[in-house]
PDB file of C-alpha atoms in Angstrom:
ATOM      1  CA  UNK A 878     126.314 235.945  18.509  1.00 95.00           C
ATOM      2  CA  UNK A 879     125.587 233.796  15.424  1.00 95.00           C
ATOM      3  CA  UNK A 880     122.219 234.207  14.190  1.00 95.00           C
ATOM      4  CA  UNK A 881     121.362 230.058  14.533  1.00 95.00           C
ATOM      5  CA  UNK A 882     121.996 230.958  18.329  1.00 97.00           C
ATOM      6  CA  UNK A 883     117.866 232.456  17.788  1.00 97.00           C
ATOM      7  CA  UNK A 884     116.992 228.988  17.459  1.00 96.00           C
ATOM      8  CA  UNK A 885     118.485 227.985  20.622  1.00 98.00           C
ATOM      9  CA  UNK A 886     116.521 231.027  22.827  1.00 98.00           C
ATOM     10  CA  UNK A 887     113.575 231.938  24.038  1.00 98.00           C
ATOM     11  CA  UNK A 888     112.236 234.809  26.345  1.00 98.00           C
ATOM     12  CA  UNK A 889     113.703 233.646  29.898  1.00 98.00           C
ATOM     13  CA  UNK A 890     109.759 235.293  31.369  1.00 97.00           C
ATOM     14  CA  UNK A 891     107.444 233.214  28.399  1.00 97.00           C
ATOM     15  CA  UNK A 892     109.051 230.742  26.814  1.00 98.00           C
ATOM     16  CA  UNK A 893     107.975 232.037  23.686  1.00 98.00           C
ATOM     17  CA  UNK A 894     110.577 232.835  19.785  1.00 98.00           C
ATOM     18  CA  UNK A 895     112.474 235.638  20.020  1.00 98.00           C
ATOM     19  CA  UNK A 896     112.839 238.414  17.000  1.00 98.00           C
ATOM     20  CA  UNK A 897     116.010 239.395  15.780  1.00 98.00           C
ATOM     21  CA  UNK A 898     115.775 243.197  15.459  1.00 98.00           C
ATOM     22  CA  UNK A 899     117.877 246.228  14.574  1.00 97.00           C
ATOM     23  CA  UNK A 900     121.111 244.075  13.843  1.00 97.00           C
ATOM     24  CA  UNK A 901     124.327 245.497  13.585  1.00 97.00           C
ATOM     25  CA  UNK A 902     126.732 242.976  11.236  1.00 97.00           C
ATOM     26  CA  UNK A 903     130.679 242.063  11.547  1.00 95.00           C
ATOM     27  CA  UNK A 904     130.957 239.084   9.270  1.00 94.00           C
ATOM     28  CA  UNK A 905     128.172 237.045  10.141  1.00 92.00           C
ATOM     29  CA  UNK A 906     128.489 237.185  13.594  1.00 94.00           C
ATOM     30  CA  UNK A 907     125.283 239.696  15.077  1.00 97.00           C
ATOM     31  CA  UNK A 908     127.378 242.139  17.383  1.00 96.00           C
ATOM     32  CA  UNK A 909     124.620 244.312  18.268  1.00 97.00           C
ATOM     33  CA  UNK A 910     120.791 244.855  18.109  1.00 98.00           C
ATOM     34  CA  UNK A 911     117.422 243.632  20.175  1.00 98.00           C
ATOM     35  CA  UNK A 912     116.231 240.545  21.020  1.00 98.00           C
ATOM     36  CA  UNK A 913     112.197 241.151  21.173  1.00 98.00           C
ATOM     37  CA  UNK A 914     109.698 238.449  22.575  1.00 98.00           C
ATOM     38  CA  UNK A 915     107.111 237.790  19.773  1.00 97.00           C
ATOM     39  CA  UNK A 916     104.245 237.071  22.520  1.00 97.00           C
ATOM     40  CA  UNK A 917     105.195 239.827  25.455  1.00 98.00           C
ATOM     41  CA  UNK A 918     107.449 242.283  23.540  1.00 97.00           C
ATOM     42  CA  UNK A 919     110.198 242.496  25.951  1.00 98.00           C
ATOM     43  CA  UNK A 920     113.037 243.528  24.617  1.00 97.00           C
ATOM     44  CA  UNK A 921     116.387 242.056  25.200  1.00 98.00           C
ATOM     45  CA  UNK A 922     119.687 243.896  23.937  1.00 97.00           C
ATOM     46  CA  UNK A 923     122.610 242.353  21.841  1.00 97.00           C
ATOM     47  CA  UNK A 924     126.236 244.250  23.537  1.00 94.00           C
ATOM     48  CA  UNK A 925     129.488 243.408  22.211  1.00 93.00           C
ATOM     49  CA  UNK A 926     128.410 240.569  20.624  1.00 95.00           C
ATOM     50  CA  UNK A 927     126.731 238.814  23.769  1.00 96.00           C
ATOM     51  CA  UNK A 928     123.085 238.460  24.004  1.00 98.00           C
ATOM     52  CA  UNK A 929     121.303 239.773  27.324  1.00 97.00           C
ATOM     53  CA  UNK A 930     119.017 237.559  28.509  1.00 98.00           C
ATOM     54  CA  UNK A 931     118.313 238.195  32.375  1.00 97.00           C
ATOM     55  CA  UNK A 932     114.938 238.853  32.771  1.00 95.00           C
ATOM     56  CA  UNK A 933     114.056 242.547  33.453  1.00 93.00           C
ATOM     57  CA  UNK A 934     114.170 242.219  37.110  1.00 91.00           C
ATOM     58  CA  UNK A 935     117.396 241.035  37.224  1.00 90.00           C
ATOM     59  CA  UNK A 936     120.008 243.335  35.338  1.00 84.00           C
ATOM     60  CA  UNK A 937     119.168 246.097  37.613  1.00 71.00           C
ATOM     61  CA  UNK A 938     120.386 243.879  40.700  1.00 61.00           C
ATOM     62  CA  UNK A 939     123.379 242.616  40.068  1.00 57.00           C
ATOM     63  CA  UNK A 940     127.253 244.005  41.151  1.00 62.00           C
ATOM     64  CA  UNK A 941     128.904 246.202  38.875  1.00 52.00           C
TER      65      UNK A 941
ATOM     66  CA  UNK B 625     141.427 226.770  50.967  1.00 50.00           C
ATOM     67  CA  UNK B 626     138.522 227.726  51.978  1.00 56.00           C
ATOM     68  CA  UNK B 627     136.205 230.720  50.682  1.00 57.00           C
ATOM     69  CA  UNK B 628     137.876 233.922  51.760  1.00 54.00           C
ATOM     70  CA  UNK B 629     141.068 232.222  50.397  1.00 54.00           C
ATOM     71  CA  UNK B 630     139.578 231.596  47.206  1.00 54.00           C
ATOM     72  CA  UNK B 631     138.371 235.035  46.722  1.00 50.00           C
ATOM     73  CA  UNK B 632     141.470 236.546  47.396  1.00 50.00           C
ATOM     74  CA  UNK B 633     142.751 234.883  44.072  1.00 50.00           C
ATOM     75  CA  UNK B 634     140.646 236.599  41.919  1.00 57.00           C
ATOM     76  CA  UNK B 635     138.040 239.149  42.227  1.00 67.00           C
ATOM     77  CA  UNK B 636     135.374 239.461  38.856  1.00 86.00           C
ATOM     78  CA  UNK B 637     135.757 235.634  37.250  1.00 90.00           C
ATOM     79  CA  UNK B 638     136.416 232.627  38.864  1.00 86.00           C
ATOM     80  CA  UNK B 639     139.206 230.774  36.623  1.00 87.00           C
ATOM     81  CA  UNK B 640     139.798 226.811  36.189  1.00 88.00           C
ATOM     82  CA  UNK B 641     140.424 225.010  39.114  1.00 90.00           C
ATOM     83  CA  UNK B 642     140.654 221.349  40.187  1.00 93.00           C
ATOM     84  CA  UNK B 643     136.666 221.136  40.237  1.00 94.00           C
ATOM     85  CA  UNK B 644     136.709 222.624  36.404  1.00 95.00           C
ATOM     86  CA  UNK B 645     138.972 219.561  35.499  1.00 96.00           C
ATOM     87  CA  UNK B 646     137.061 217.023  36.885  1.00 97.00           C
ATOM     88  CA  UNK B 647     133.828 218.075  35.065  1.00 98.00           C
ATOM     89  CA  UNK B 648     135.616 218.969  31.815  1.00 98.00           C
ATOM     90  CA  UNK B 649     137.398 215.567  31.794  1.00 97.00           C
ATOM     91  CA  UNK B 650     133.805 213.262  32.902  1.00 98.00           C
ATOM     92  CA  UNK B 651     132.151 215.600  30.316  1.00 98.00           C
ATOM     93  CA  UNK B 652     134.392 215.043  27.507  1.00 97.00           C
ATOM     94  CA  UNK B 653     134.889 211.769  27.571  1.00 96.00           C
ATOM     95  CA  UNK B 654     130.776 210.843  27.258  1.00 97.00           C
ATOM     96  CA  UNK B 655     129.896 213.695  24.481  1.00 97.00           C
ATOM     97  CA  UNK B 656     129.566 213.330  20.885  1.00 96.00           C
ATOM     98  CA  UNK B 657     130.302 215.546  17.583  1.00 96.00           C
ATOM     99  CA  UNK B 658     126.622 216.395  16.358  1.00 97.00           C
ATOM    100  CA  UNK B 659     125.560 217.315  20.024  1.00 97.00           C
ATOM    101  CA  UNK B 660     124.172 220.521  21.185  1.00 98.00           C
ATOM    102  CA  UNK B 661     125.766 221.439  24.481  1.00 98.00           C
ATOM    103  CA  UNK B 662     125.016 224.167  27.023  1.00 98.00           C
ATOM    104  CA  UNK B 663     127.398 224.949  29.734  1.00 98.00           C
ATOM    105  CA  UNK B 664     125.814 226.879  32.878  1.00 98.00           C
ATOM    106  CA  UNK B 665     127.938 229.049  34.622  1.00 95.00           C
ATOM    107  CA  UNK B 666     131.199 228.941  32.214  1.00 95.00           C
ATOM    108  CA  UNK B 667     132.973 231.361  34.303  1.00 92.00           C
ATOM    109  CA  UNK B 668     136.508 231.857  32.698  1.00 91.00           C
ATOM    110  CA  UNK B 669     134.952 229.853  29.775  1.00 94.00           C
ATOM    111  CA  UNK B 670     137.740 226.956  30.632  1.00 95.00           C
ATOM    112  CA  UNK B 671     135.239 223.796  30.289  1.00 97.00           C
ATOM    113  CA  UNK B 672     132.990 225.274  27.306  1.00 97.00           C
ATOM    114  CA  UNK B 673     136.342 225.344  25.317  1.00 96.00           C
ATOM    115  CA  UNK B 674     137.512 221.982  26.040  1.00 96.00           C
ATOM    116  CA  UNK B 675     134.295 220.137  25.429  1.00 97.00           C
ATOM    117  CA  UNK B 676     134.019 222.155  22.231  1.00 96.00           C
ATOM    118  CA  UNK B 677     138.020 221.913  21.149  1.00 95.00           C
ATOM    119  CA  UNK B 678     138.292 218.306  22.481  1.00 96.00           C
ATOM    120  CA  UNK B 679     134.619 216.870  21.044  1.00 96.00           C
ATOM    121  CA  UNK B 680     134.089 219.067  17.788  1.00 95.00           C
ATOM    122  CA  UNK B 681     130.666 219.326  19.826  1.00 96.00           C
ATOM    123  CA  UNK B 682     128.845 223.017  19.634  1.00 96.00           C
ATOM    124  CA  UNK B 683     129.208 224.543  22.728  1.00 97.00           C
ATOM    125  CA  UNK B 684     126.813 227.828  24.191  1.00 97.00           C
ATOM    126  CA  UNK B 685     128.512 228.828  27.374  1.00 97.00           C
ATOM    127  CA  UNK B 686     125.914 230.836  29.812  1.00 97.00           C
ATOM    128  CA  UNK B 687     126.547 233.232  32.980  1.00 95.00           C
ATOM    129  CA  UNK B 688     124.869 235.506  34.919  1.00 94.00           C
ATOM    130  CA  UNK B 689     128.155 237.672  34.895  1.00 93.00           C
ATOM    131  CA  UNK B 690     129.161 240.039  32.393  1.00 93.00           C
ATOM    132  CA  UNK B 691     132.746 240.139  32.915  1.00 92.00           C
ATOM    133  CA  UNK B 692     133.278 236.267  33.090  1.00 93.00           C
ATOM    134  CA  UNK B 693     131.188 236.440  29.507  1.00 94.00           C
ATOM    135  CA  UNK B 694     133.506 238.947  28.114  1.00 91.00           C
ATOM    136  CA  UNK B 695     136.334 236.114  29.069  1.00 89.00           C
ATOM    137  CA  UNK B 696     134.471 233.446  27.523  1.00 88.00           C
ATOM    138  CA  UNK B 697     134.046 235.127  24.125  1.00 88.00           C
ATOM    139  CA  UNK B 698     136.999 236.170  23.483  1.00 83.00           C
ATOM    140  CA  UNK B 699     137.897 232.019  24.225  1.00 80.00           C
ATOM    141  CA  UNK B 700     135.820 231.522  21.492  1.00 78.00           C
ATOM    142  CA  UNK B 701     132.758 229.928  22.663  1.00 88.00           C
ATOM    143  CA  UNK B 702     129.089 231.705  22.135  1.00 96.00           C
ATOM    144  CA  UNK B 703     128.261 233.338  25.445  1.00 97.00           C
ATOM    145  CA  UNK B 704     124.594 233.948  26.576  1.00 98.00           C
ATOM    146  CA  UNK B 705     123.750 236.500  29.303  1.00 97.00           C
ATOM    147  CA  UNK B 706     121.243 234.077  31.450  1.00 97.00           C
ATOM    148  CA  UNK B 707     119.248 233.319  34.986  1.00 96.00           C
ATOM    149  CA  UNK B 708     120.482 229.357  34.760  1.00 97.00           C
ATOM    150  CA  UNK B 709     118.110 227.493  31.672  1.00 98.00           C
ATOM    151  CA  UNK B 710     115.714 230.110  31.496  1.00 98.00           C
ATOM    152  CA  UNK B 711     116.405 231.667  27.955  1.00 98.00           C
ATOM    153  CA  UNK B 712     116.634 228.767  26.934  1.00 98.00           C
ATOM    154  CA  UNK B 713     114.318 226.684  24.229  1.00 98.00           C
ATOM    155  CA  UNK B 714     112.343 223.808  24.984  1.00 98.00           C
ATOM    156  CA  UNK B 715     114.469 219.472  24.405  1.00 98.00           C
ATOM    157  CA  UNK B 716     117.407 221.622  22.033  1.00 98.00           C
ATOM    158  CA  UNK B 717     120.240 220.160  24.319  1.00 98.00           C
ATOM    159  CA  UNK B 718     122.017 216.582  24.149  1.00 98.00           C
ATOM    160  CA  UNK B 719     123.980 217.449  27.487  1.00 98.00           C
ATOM    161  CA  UNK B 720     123.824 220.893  29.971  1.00 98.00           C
ATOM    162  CA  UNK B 721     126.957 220.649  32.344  1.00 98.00           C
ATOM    163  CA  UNK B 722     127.576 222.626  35.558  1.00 97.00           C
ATOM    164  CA  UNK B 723     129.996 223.525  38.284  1.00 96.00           C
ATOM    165  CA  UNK B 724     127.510 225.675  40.314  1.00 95.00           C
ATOM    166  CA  UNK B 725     127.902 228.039  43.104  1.00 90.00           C
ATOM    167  CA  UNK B 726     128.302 225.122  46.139  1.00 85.00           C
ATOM    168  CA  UNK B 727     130.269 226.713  49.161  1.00 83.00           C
ATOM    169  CA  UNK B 728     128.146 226.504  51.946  1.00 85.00           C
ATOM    170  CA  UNK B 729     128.429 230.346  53.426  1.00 82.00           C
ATOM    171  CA  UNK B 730     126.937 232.069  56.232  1.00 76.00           C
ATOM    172  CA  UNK B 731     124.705 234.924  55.442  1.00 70.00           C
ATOM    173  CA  UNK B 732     126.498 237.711  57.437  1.00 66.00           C
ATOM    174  CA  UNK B 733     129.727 236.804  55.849  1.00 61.00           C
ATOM    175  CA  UNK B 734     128.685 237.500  52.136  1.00 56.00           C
ATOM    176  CA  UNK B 735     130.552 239.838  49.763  1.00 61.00           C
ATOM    177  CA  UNK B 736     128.192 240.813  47.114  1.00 71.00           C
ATOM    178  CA  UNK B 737     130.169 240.716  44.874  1.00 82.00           C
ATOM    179  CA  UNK B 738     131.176 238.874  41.298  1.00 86.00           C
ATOM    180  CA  UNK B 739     133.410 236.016  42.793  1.00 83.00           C
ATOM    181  CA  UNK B 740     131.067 235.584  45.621  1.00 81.00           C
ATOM    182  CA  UNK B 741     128.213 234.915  43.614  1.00 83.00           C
ATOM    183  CA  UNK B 742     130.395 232.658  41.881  1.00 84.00           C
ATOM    184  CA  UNK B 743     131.304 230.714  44.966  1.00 83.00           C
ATOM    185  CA  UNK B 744     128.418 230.776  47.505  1.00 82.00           C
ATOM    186  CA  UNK B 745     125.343 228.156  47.581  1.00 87.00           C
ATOM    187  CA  UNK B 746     124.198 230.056  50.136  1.00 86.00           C
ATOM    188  CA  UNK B 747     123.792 228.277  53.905  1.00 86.00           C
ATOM    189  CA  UNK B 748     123.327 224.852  52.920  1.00 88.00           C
ATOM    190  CA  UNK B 749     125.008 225.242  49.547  1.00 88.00           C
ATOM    191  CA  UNK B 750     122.396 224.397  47.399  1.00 93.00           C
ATOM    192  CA  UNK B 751     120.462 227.940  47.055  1.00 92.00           C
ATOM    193  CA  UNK B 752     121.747 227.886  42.939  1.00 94.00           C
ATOM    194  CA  UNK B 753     121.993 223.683  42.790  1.00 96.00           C
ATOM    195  CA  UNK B 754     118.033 223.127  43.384  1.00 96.00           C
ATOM    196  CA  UNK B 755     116.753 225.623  41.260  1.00 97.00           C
ATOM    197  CA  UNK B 756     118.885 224.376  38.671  1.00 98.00           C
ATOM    198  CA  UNK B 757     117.582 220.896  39.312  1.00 98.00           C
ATOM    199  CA  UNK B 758     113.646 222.152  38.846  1.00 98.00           C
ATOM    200  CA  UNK B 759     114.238 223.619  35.652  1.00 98.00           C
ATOM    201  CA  UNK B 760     117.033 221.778  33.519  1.00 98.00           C
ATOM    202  CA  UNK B 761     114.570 219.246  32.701  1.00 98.00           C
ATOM    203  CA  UNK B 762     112.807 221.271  30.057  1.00 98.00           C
ATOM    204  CA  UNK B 763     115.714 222.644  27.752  1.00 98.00           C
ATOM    205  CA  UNK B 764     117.167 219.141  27.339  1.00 98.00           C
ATOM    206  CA  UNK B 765     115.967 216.465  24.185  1.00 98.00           C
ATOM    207  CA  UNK B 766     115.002 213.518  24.879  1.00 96.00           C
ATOM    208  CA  UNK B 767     118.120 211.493  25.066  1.00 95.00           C
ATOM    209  CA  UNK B 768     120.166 214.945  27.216  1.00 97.00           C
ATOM    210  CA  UNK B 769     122.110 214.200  30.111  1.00 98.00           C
ATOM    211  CA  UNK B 770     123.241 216.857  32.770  1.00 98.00           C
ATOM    212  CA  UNK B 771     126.743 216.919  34.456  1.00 98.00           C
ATOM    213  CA  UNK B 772     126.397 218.353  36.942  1.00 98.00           C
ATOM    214  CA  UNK B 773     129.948 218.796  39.840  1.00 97.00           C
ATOM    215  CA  UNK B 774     128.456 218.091  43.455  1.00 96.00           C
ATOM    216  CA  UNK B 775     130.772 218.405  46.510  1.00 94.00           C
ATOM    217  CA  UNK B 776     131.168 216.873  49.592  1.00 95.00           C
ATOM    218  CA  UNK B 777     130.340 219.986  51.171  1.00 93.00           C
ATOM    219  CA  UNK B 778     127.314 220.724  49.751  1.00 93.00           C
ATOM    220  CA  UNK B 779     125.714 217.508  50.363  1.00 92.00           C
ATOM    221  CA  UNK B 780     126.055 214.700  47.334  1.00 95.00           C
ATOM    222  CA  UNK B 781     122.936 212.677  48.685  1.00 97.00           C
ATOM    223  CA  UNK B 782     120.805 215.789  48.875  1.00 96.00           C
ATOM    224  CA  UNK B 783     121.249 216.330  45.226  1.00 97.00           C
ATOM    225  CA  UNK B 784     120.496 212.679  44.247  1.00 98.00           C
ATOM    226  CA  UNK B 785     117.139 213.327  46.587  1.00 98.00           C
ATOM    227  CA  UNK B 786     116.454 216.409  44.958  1.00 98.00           C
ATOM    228  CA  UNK B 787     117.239 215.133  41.298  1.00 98.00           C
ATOM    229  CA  UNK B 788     115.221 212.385  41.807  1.00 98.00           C
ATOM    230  CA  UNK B 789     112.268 214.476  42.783  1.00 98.00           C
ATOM    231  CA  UNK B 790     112.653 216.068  39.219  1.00 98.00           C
ATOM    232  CA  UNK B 791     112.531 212.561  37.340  1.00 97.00           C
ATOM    233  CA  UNK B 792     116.404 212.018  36.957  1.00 98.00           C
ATOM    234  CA  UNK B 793     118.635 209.149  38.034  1.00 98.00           C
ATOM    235  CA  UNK B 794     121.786 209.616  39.156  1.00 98.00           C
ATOM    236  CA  UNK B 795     124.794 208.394  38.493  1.00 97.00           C
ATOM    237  CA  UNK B 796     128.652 209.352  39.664  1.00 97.00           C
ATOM    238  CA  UNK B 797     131.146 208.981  36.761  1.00 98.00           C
ATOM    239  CA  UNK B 798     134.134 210.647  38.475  1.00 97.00           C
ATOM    240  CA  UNK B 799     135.429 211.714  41.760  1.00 96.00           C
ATOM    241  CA  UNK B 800     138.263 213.002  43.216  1.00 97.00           C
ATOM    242  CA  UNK B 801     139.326 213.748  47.323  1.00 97.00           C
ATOM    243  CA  UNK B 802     141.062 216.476  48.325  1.00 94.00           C
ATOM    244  CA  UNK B 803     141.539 217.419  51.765  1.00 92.00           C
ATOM    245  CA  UNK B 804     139.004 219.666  52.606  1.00 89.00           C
ATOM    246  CA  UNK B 805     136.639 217.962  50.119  1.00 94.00           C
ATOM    247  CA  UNK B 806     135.638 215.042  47.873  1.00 97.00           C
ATOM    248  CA  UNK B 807     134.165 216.238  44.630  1.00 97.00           C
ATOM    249  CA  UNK B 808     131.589 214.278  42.495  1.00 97.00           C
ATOM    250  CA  UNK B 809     130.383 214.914  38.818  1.00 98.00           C
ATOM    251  CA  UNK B 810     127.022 213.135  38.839  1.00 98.00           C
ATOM    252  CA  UNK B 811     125.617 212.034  35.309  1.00 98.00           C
ATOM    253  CA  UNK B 812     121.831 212.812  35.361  1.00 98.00           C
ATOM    254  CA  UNK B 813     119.558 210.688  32.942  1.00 96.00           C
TER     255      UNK B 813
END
């Protein structure tokens, strides 16, 4: 993801910023790190490049 | 074709299709260069692209599935893992379009699995439409404008209804029949 995309989020549970956090570089797009919510603290990971924003609940119930 | 036929085609990402078109085409042709787009529910990534390629808009493309993000990327667009608008900030987007899940499906003859999410609105085909309706309202600025492909089948005047009880007036700016199905793409100001 390009780091201007942080502009764009915000924790899918609060509403509130999001902090870039442990970001691994290739160019200057952000191909891995955490996505933490600056009120509640959940943490959201960066894979391959693609944010993960499903709430907690919701990665655990989905099809492989 | 209906939805077991559909399926068939393609098990973990549903690709472009006649309804992808329709929206990509209605989309295109009312977007702008500076705007901020969000596409819900990319899929193969097929309309992000073209409203980005064909617009010079920027284009974030969202889905709940993994592998259908994957395709998107590597399309070029910037994916975002999401639940519909929810990671999404407050009046950032011009225009949010979407070709939802709208088969109407029985419950006991779900699949649980990637294309069937894709495909199913659940029994009256609008389990992922009215959710989507309660909640676009707060990611888009002041001016935004949804697209947002209805079908026949899922019931265009129940959308309006429900659209309207979320502050938006509709308006069709395409449509197209097919034999099993007319398909709308309702502008939503």
């Amino acid at each position: 993801m390009k780091e201007s995309l942080l502009e764009i989020l915000c924790c899918p549970l609060d509403k509130h910023d999001l902090e870039l956090e442990d970001a691994q570089y290739d160019g200057d797009e952000v191909v891995s790190g955490d996505l933490v919510c600056s009120e509640c603290g959940e943490t959201y990971p960066i894979e391959d490049g693609i944010p993960n924003l499903l709430p907690p609940d919701m990665r655990e119930q989905t099809p492989a | 074709m209906d939805l077991a036929d559909r399926r068939d085609l393609e098990t973990d990402v549903y690709q472009p299709a006649e309804d992808s078109e329709l929206l990509a085409d209605a989309a295109c042709d009312r977007l702008e260069e500076e705007d901020l787009v969000l596409e819900v529910g990319t899929g193969s990534g097929y309309v992000a692209n073209r409203l980005a390629e064909e617009t010079g808009a920027r284009v974030i493309a969202s889905d709940v599935n993994p592998h259908a993000l994957a395709q998107a990327r590597s399309e070029g667009v910037e994916p975002v893992r999401a639940d519909l608008v929810e990671p999404f900030a407050d009046g950032r987007f011009d225009a949010v379009a979407f070709n939802p899940p709208y088969l109407p499906t029985e419950s006991d003859t779900e699949w649980d699995d990637w294309m069937e999410r894709a495909l199913s609105g659940g029994e009256d085909g609008r389990e992922v439409v009215d959710p989507f309706l309660d909640t676009v309202a707060r990611v888009l600025a002041p001016d935004g404008v949804v697209f947002l492909l209805v079908s026949s089948l899922t019931g265009v005047d129940e959308v309006v209804e429900r659209a309207g009880e979320n502050g938006f007036s509709a308006v069709a700016v395409a449509d197209e029949s097919f034999p099993f199905e007319t398909l709308t793409v309702l502008e939503l100001l």
